[in-house]
Every structure is written in structure tokens, then in C-alpha cells.
Amino acid sequence: MLNRQYDENVKRNYRDYKLIRITPRNEENLDYLKDLFRSQSPYELDFWQPPTHIGGLVDVTVAPEDADIFVKDLDSKQLDYLVAINDLEQ
């Protein structure tokens, strides 16, 4: 019972965190996503569905303070993506 109360008290706030669905279309896209998944990313990311193959969906949450720059990075690398959920708390 004590552990459950502790877990409820440290519940994280996901207000304004976004869920972004990315589709790697080539090896370069896939390698970039795998690098983000495997190593320290400059962004606060949480992969719900990790990158595995070209054409496979990759679901990742991104912190609000990193969302704009992360999306610009995806655009610059010509990755196909969709903001599936704009605010995880809603």
C-alpha cells in the first residue's frame, strides 16, 4: 500500500507534451531516428514505438519546451510526421 501511495504522489505532469507519429521513408531517416532512440538526444523524448524499419510507424512523445525545435529538425531532415496528440493530459 505504501508503494502505491508513493507512485500516486510522484505522478508526472504531461500537460502540453505532444505525441508525434513519424514514418521513416529511407535509410537516412531510419538511422536518424535510431540514433535518437539509442543515444542521448538533445530533446526530451520518450519513444512509445521505437524505430525498427523503413515505413514502420515511430511514436514519440516530446516535451513542450522541445516540441517546436524538434519538429523543425524533422522538417529539415524531410521526415514524414503527424502530431497525433497535441496535449497528452487532455
mmCIF file of C-alpha atoms in Angstrom:
data_model
loop_
_atom_site.group_PDB
_atom_site.id
_atom_site.type_symbol
_atom_site.label_atom_id
_atom_site.label_comp_id
_atom_site.label_asym_id
_atom_site.label_seq_id
_atom_site.Cartn_x
_atom_site.Cartn_y
_atom_site.Cartn_z
ATOM 1 C CA MET A 1 0.000 0.000 0.000
ATOM 2 C CA LEU A 2 2.818 2.405 0.792
ATOM 3 C CA ASN A 3 4.363 1.944 -2.671
ATOM 4 C CA ARG A 4 1.074 2.683 -4.373
ATOM 5 C CA GLN A 5 0.663 5.925 -2.423
ATOM 6 C CA TYR A 6 4.229 6.903 -3.319
ATOM 7 C CA ASP A 7 3.598 6.236 -7.022
ATOM 8 C CA GLU A 8 0.460 8.377 -6.968
ATOM 9 C CA ASN A 9 2.318 11.234 -5.262
ATOM 10 C CA VAL A 10 5.096 11.343 -7.881
ATOM 11 C CA LYS A 11 2.803 11.146 -10.900
ATOM 12 C CA ARG A 12 4.318 13.157 -13.721
ATOM 13 C CA ASN A 13 2.531 16.027 -15.408
ATOM 14 C CA TYR A 14 2.302 15.612 -19.200
ATOM 15 C CA ARG A 15 0.495 18.874 -19.929
ATOM 16 C CA ASP A 16 1.387 20.118 -23.434
ATOM 17 C CA TYR A 17 3.558 17.065 -24.191
ATOM 18 C CA LYS A 18 2.936 16.010 -27.782
ATOM 19 C CA LEU A 19 2.722 12.559 -29.323
ATOM 20 C CA ILE A 20 4.331 12.651 -32.739
ATOM 21 C CA ARG A 21 3.965 9.804 -35.219
ATOM 22 C CA ILE A 22 6.899 9.609 -37.629
ATOM 23 C CA THR A 23 7.290 7.427 -40.713
ATOM 24 C CA PRO A 24 10.878 6.883 -41.893
ATOM 25 C CA ARG A 25 10.861 6.726 -45.707
ATOM 26 C CA ASN A 26 14.510 5.848 -46.297
ATOM 27 C CA GLU A 27 17.638 4.538 -44.595
ATOM 28 C CA GLU A 28 18.816 8.041 -43.658
ATOM 29 C CA ASN A 29 15.505 8.770 -41.877
ATOM 30 C CA LEU A 30 15.643 5.446 -40.081
ATOM 31 C CA ASP A 31 19.265 5.923 -38.988
ATOM 32 C CA TYR A 32 18.491 9.385 -37.601
ATOM 33 C CA LEU A 33 15.582 8.032 -35.538
ATOM 34 C CA LYS A 34 17.619 5.066 -34.324
ATOM 35 C CA ASP A 35 20.373 7.452 -33.215
ATOM 36 C CA LEU A 36 17.846 9.468 -31.215
ATOM 37 C CA PHE A 37 16.465 6.270 -29.695
ATOM 38 C CA ARG A 38 19.834 4.713 -28.781
ATOM 39 C CA SER A 39 21.812 7.704 -27.581
ATOM 40 C CA GLN A 40 21.390 10.846 -25.578
ATOM 41 C CA SER A 41 19.065 13.083 -27.535
ATOM 42 C CA PRO A 42 19.260 16.868 -27.333
ATOM 43 C CA TYR A 43 15.480 16.712 -26.811
ATOM 44 C CA GLU A 44 13.335 15.295 -24.025
ATOM 45 C CA LEU A 45 11.824 12.347 -25.913
ATOM 46 C CA ASP A 46 10.095 9.126 -24.941
ATOM 47 C CA PHE A 47 9.717 6.521 -27.683
ATOM 48 C CA TRP A 48 6.419 4.642 -27.377
ATOM 49 C CA GLN A 49 7.096 2.769 -30.612
ATOM 50 C CA PRO A 50 10.810 2.650 -31.460
ATOM 51 C CA PRO A 51 12.214 2.813 -34.995
ATOM 52 C CA THR A 52 12.624 -0.656 -36.497
ATOM 53 C CA HIS A 53 12.271 -0.474 -40.277
ATOM 54 C CA ILE A 54 11.608 1.825 -43.224
ATOM 55 C CA GLY A 55 7.883 2.568 -43.434
ATOM 56 C CA GLY A 56 7.263 1.466 -39.840
ATOM 57 C CA LEU A 57 5.468 3.895 -37.560
ATOM 58 C CA VAL A 58 7.526 5.525 -34.813
ATOM 59 C CA ASP A 59 5.575 7.083 -31.938
ATOM 60 C CA VAL A 60 7.452 9.500 -29.719
ATOM 61 C CA THR A 61 6.422 11.976 -27.053
ATOM 62 C CA VAL A 62 8.218 15.289 -26.858
ATOM 63 C CA ALA A 63 8.346 17.812 -24.026
ATOM 64 C CA PRO A 64 6.661 21.168 -24.664
ATOM 65 C CA GLU A 65 9.921 23.107 -24.425
ATOM 66 C CA ASP A 66 11.456 20.912 -27.158
ATOM 67 C CA ALA A 67 8.467 20.452 -29.467
ATOM 68 C CA ASP A 68 8.997 23.375 -31.846
ATOM 69 C CA ILE A 69 12.706 22.783 -32.407
ATOM 70 C CA PHE A 70 12.190 19.006 -32.708
ATOM 71 C CA VAL A 71 9.521 19.495 -35.402
ATOM 72 C CA LYS A 72 11.824 21.912 -37.247
ATOM 73 C CA ASP A 73 14.539 19.256 -37.088
ATOM 74 C CA LEU A 74 12.134 16.673 -38.542
ATOM 75 C CA ASP A 75 11.243 19.127 -41.316
ATOM 76 C CA SER A 76 14.893 19.834 -42.103
ATOM 77 C CA LYS A 77 15.538 16.095 -42.424
ATOM 78 C CA GLN A 78 12.405 15.720 -44.593
ATOM 79 C CA LEU A 79 10.794 13.188 -42.276
ATOM 80 C CA ASP A 80 7.076 12.468 -42.640
ATOM 81 C CA TYR A 81 5.322 13.094 -39.325
ATOM 82 C CA LEU A 82 1.964 13.863 -37.783
ATOM 83 C CA VAL A 83 1.201 15.428 -34.403
ATOM 84 C CA ALA A 84 -1.179 12.684 -33.265
ATOM 85 C CA ILE A 85 -1.916 14.194 -29.830
ATOM 86 C CA ASN A 86 -1.300 17.853 -29.081
ATOM 87 C CA ASP A 87 -1.608 17.566 -25.276
ATOM 88 C CA LEU A 88 -1.208 14.214 -23.513
ATOM 89 C CA GLU A 89 -3.063 15.488 -20.427
ATOM 90 C CA GLN A 90 -6.311 16.021 -22.343
#
